[in-house]
Amino acid sequence: MFIYSSSGGSRSGNPLSNIGCLIFGVLGLIALFYVLKGLFIVLWWASPVLFALSLIINWRVAANTGTGMIQLLKRNPLAGLVTIALAVVGFPILSLYLFLGAIGNRQIEKMRSQFEIPQQQTTEEEFIEYEEIESKQKNQE
């Protein structure tokens, strides 16, 4: 007969039932490792192409990223060196980041140009009406 206790034991009464969850979790982490390793290998081979495409699409993304790293190096040398080292080691991830950033900035610029309201250009000959208002200081009567 099964008696449920609130002492934290498993409901089935089998102390080995938690091992199944542990094994499933470990197998999931191993699978995740191999999937990420495969993705990193694919990015490693594609990174020069991604980097070149990001420069062609919008070179300012790479320039701004490099400028940000240099500014971080000036503000906090240790964090700047760590960031630059991670950028070198993780170049495939950095190239993917730059590529996605260039595409994102391009899409944002397209949407801005679509929804931009044309501004009326004022020439030097046109005057804008205004009214002068006298101002007095509070303390003066």
PDB file of C-alpha atoms in Angstrom:
ATOM      1  CA  MET A   1       0.000   0.000   0.000  1.00  0.00           C
ATOM      2  CA  PHE A   2       1.275   3.466  -0.959  1.00  0.00           C
ATOM      3  CA  ILE A   3       1.382   6.158   1.682  1.00  0.00           C
ATOM      4  CA  TYR A   4       2.319   9.663   0.541  1.00  0.00           C
ATOM      5  CA  SER A   5       4.674  11.481   2.845  1.00  0.00           C
ATOM      6  CA  SER A   6       5.453  15.159   2.679  1.00  0.00           C
ATOM      7  CA  SER A   7       9.087  14.592   3.589  1.00  0.00           C
ATOM      8  CA  GLY A   8      10.248  15.254   0.014  1.00  0.00           C
ATOM      9  CA  GLY A   9      10.313  11.687  -1.267  1.00  0.00           C
ATOM     10  CA  SER A  10       9.108  10.767  -4.733  1.00  0.00           C
ATOM     11  CA  ARG A  11       5.437  10.018  -5.258  1.00  0.00           C
ATOM     12  CA  SER A  12       6.031   6.594  -6.753  1.00  0.00           C
ATOM     13  CA  GLY A  13       7.976   5.476  -3.733  1.00  0.00           C
ATOM     14  CA  ASN A  14      10.859   4.400  -5.953  1.00  0.00           C
ATOM     15  CA  PRO A  15      14.071   6.175  -4.968  1.00  0.00           C
ATOM     16  CA  LEU A  16      15.571   5.427  -8.409  1.00  0.00           C
ATOM     17  CA  SER A  17      12.917   7.424 -10.311  1.00  0.00           C
ATOM     18  CA  ASN A  18      14.939  10.643  -9.981  1.00  0.00           C
ATOM     19  CA  ILE A  19      17.900   9.035 -11.711  1.00  0.00           C
ATOM     20  CA  GLY A  20      15.888   8.935 -14.954  1.00  0.00           C
ATOM     21  CA  CYS A  21      15.521  12.720 -14.862  1.00  0.00           C
ATOM     22  CA  LEU A  22      19.215  13.093 -14.132  1.00  0.00           C
ATOM     23  CA  ILE A  23      20.181  10.839 -17.053  1.00  0.00           C
ATOM     24  CA  PHE A  24      17.762  12.658 -19.370  1.00  0.00           C
ATOM     25  CA  GLY A  25      19.238  16.027 -18.324  1.00  0.00           C
ATOM     26  CA  VAL A  26      22.819  14.884 -18.872  1.00  0.00           C
ATOM     27  CA  LEU A  27      21.934  13.449 -22.297  1.00  0.00           C
ATOM     28  CA  GLY A  28      20.236  16.739 -23.170  1.00  0.00           C
ATOM     29  CA  LEU A  29      23.335  18.722 -22.231  1.00  0.00           C
ATOM     30  CA  ILE A  30      25.548  16.393 -24.282  1.00  0.00           C
ATOM     31  CA  ALA A  31      23.238  16.781 -27.289  1.00  0.00           C
ATOM     32  CA  LEU A  32      23.235  20.564 -26.858  1.00  0.00           C
ATOM     33  CA  PHE A  33      27.044  20.542 -26.756  1.00  0.00           C
ATOM     34  CA  TYR A  34      27.306  18.663 -30.051  1.00  0.00           C
ATOM     35  CA  VAL A  35      24.695  20.845 -31.742  1.00  0.00           C
ATOM     36  CA  LEU A  36      26.502  24.037 -30.674  1.00  0.00           C
ATOM     37  CA  LYS A  37      29.853  22.518 -31.687  1.00  0.00           C
ATOM     38  CA  GLY A  38      28.469  21.771 -35.163  1.00  0.00           C
ATOM     39  CA  LEU A  39      27.050  25.290 -35.431  1.00  0.00           C
ATOM     40  CA  PHE A  40      30.406  26.762 -34.435  1.00  0.00           C
ATOM     41  CA  ILE A  41      32.199  24.668 -37.102  1.00  0.00           C
ATOM     42  CA  VAL A  42      29.755  25.850 -39.779  1.00  0.00           C
ATOM     43  CA  LEU A  43      30.197  29.450 -38.625  1.00  0.00           C
ATOM     44  CA  TRP A  44      33.976  28.994 -38.642  1.00  0.00           C
ATOM     45  CA  TRP A  45      33.913  28.210 -42.361  1.00  0.00           C
ATOM     46  CA  ALA A  46      31.291  30.847 -43.170  1.00  0.00           C
ATOM     47  CA  SER A  47      32.783  33.646 -41.048  1.00  0.00           C
ATOM     48  CA  PRO A  48      34.997  35.242 -43.750  1.00  0.00           C
ATOM     49  CA  VAL A  49      32.022  35.408 -46.106  1.00  0.00           C
ATOM     50  CA  LEU A  50      29.736  36.767 -43.385  1.00  0.00           C
ATOM     51  CA  PHE A  51      32.324  39.377 -42.419  1.00  0.00           C
ATOM     52  CA  ALA A  52      32.798  40.501 -46.028  1.00  0.00           C
ATOM     53  CA  LEU A  53      29.035  40.674 -46.592  1.00  0.00           C
ATOM     54  CA  SER A  54      28.559  42.727 -43.448  1.00  0.00           C
ATOM     55  CA  LEU A  55      31.189  45.194 -44.688  1.00  0.00           C
ATOM     56  CA  ILE A  56      29.496  45.399 -48.089  1.00  0.00           C
ATOM     57  CA  ILE A  57      25.995  45.844 -46.655  1.00  0.00           C
ATOM     58  CA  ASN A  58      26.870  48.396 -43.977  1.00  0.00           C
ATOM     59  CA  TRP A  59      30.503  48.992 -43.059  1.00  0.00           C
ATOM     60  CA  ARG A  60      29.519  51.294 -40.195  1.00  0.00           C
ATOM     61  CA  VAL A  61      28.417  48.334 -38.075  1.00  0.00           C
ATOM     62  CA  ALA A  62      31.961  46.930 -38.029  1.00  0.00           C
ATOM     63  CA  ALA A  63      33.432  50.398 -37.516  1.00  0.00           C
ATOM     64  CA  ASN A  64      31.125  51.112 -34.589  1.00  0.00           C
ATOM     65  CA  THR A  65      31.914  47.743 -33.009  1.00  0.00           C
ATOM     66  CA  GLY A  66      35.656  48.371 -33.321  1.00  0.00           C
ATOM     67  CA  THR A  67      35.257  51.890 -31.960  1.00  0.00           C
ATOM     68  CA  GLY A  68      33.291  50.539 -29.017  1.00  0.00           C
ATOM     69  CA  MET A  69      36.056  48.044 -28.256  1.00  0.00           C
ATOM     70  CA  ILE A  70      38.718  50.757 -28.401  1.00  0.00           C
ATOM     71  CA  GLN A  71      36.683  53.027 -26.108  1.00  0.00           C
ATOM     72  CA  LEU A  72      36.224  50.146 -23.667  1.00  0.00           C
ATOM     73  CA  LEU A  73      39.977  49.548 -23.788  1.00  0.00           C
ATOM     74  CA  LYS A  74      40.558  53.200 -22.862  1.00  0.00           C
ATOM     75  CA  ARG A  75      37.991  53.207 -20.031  1.00  0.00           C
ATOM     76  CA  ASN A  76      38.753  49.796 -18.569  1.00  0.00           C
ATOM     77  CA  PRO A  77      41.917  48.196 -19.966  1.00  0.00           C
ATOM     78  CA  LEU A  78      41.314  44.762 -18.460  1.00  0.00           C
ATOM     79  CA  ALA A  79      37.745  44.492 -19.757  1.00  0.00           C
ATOM     80  CA  GLY A  80      38.874  45.840 -23.131  1.00  0.00           C
ATOM     81  CA  LEU A  81      41.615  43.222 -23.437  1.00  0.00           C
ATOM     82  CA  VAL A  82      39.208  40.454 -22.447  1.00  0.00           C
ATOM     83  CA  THR A  83      36.646  41.698 -24.991  1.00  0.00           C
ATOM     84  CA  ILE A  84      39.234  41.858 -27.769  1.00  0.00           C
ATOM     85  CA  ALA A  85      40.523  38.375 -26.870  1.00  0.00           C
ATOM     86  CA  LEU A  86      36.977  37.001 -26.939  1.00  0.00           C
ATOM     87  CA  ALA A  87      36.390  38.715 -30.296  1.00  0.00           C
ATOM     88  CA  VAL A  88      39.487  37.020 -31.728  1.00  0.00           C
ATOM     89  CA  VAL A  89      38.656  33.584 -30.295  1.00  0.00           C
ATOM     90  CA  GLY A  90      34.958  33.918 -31.103  1.00  0.00           C
ATOM     91  CA  PHE A  91      35.435  35.465 -34.539  1.00  0.00           C
ATOM     92  CA  PRO A  92      32.755  33.244 -36.114  1.00  0.00           C
ATOM     93  CA  ILE A  93      30.202  34.514 -33.595  1.00  0.00           C
ATOM     94  CA  LEU A  94      31.412  38.101 -34.038  1.00  0.00           C
ATOM     95  CA  SER A  95      31.085  37.841 -37.828  1.00  0.00           C
ATOM     96  CA  LEU A  96      27.537  36.498 -37.448  1.00  0.00           C
ATOM     97  CA  TYR A  97      26.768  39.385 -35.057  1.00  0.00           C
ATOM     98  CA  LEU A  98      28.131  41.940 -37.541  1.00  0.00           C
ATOM     99  CA  PHE A  99      26.223  40.360 -40.440  1.00  0.00           C
ATOM    100  CA  LEU A 100      22.918  40.344 -38.563  1.00  0.00           C
ATOM    101  CA  GLY A 101      23.559  43.910 -37.368  1.00  0.00           C
ATOM    102  CA  ALA A 102      24.214  45.104 -40.919  1.00  0.00           C
ATOM    103  CA  ILE A 103      21.044  43.446 -42.195  1.00  0.00           C
ATOM    104  CA  GLY A 104      19.046  44.868 -39.278  1.00  0.00           C
ATOM    105  CA  ASN A 105      20.329  48.400 -39.851  1.00  0.00           C
ATOM    106  CA  ARG A 106      19.535  48.107 -43.550  1.00  0.00           C
ATOM    107  CA  GLN A 107      15.968  47.045 -42.792  1.00  0.00           C
ATOM    108  CA  ILE A 108      15.542  49.893 -40.310  1.00  0.00           C
ATOM    109  CA  GLU A 109      16.760  52.415 -42.892  1.00  0.00           C
ATOM    110  CA  LYS A 110      14.316  51.009 -45.463  1.00  0.00           C
ATOM    111  CA  MET A 111      11.410  51.357 -43.032  1.00  0.00           C
ATOM    112  CA  ARG A 112      12.476  54.895 -42.106  1.00  0.00           C
ATOM    113  CA  SER A 113      12.557  55.907 -45.753  1.00  0.00           C
ATOM    114  CA  GLN A 114       9.112  54.376 -46.326  1.00  0.00           C
ATOM    115  CA  PHE A 115       7.427  56.175 -43.455  1.00  0.00           C
ATOM    116  CA  GLU A 116       9.366  59.427 -43.609  1.00  0.00           C
ATOM    117  CA  ILE A 117       7.195  62.484 -44.125  1.00  0.00           C
ATOM    118  CA  PRO A 118       8.764  64.828 -46.654  1.00  0.00           C
ATOM    119  CA  GLN A 119       9.855  68.003 -44.928  1.00  0.00           C
ATOM    120  CA  GLN A 120       9.202  71.330 -46.558  1.00  0.00           C
ATOM    121  CA  GLN A 121      12.444  73.087 -47.264  1.00  0.00           C
ATOM    122  CA  THR A 122      12.435  76.759 -46.295  1.00  0.00           C
ATOM    123  CA  THR A 123      14.510  79.045 -48.430  1.00  0.00           C
ATOM    124  CA  GLU A 124      16.227  82.166 -47.239  1.00  0.00           C
ATOM    125  CA  GLU A 125      13.596  84.346 -48.895  1.00  0.00           C
ATOM    126  CA  GLU A 126      10.680  82.873 -46.991  1.00  0.00           C
ATOM    127  CA  PHE A 127       9.817  84.358 -43.647  1.00  0.00           C
ATOM    128  CA  ILE A 128       8.138  82.639 -40.758  1.00  0.00           C
ATOM    129  CA  GLU A 129       5.612  84.693 -38.841  1.00  0.00           C
ATOM    130  CA  TYR A 130       6.323  85.207 -35.184  1.00  0.00           C
ATOM    131  CA  GLU A 131       5.316  87.535 -32.423  1.00  0.00           C
ATOM    132  CA  GLU A 132       7.740  89.163 -30.033  1.00  0.00           C
ATOM    133  CA  ILE A 133       6.833  88.861 -26.387  1.00  0.00           C
ATOM    134  CA  GLU A 134       8.316  91.140 -23.775  1.00  0.00           C
ATOM    135  CA  SER A 135       9.778  89.315 -20.846  1.00  0.00           C
ATOM    136  CA  LYS A 136      10.233  90.641 -17.340  1.00  0.00           C
ATOM    137  CA  GLN A 137      12.156  89.152 -14.509  1.00  0.00           C
ATOM    138  CA  LYS A 138      10.150  87.968 -11.525  1.00  0.00           C
ATOM    139  CA  ASN A 139      11.824  90.177  -8.932  1.00  0.00           C
ATOM    140  CA  GLN A 140      11.432  93.418 -10.885  1.00  0.00           C
ATOM    141  CA  GLU A 141       8.221  95.400 -10.613  1.00  0.00           C
TER     142      GLU A 141
END
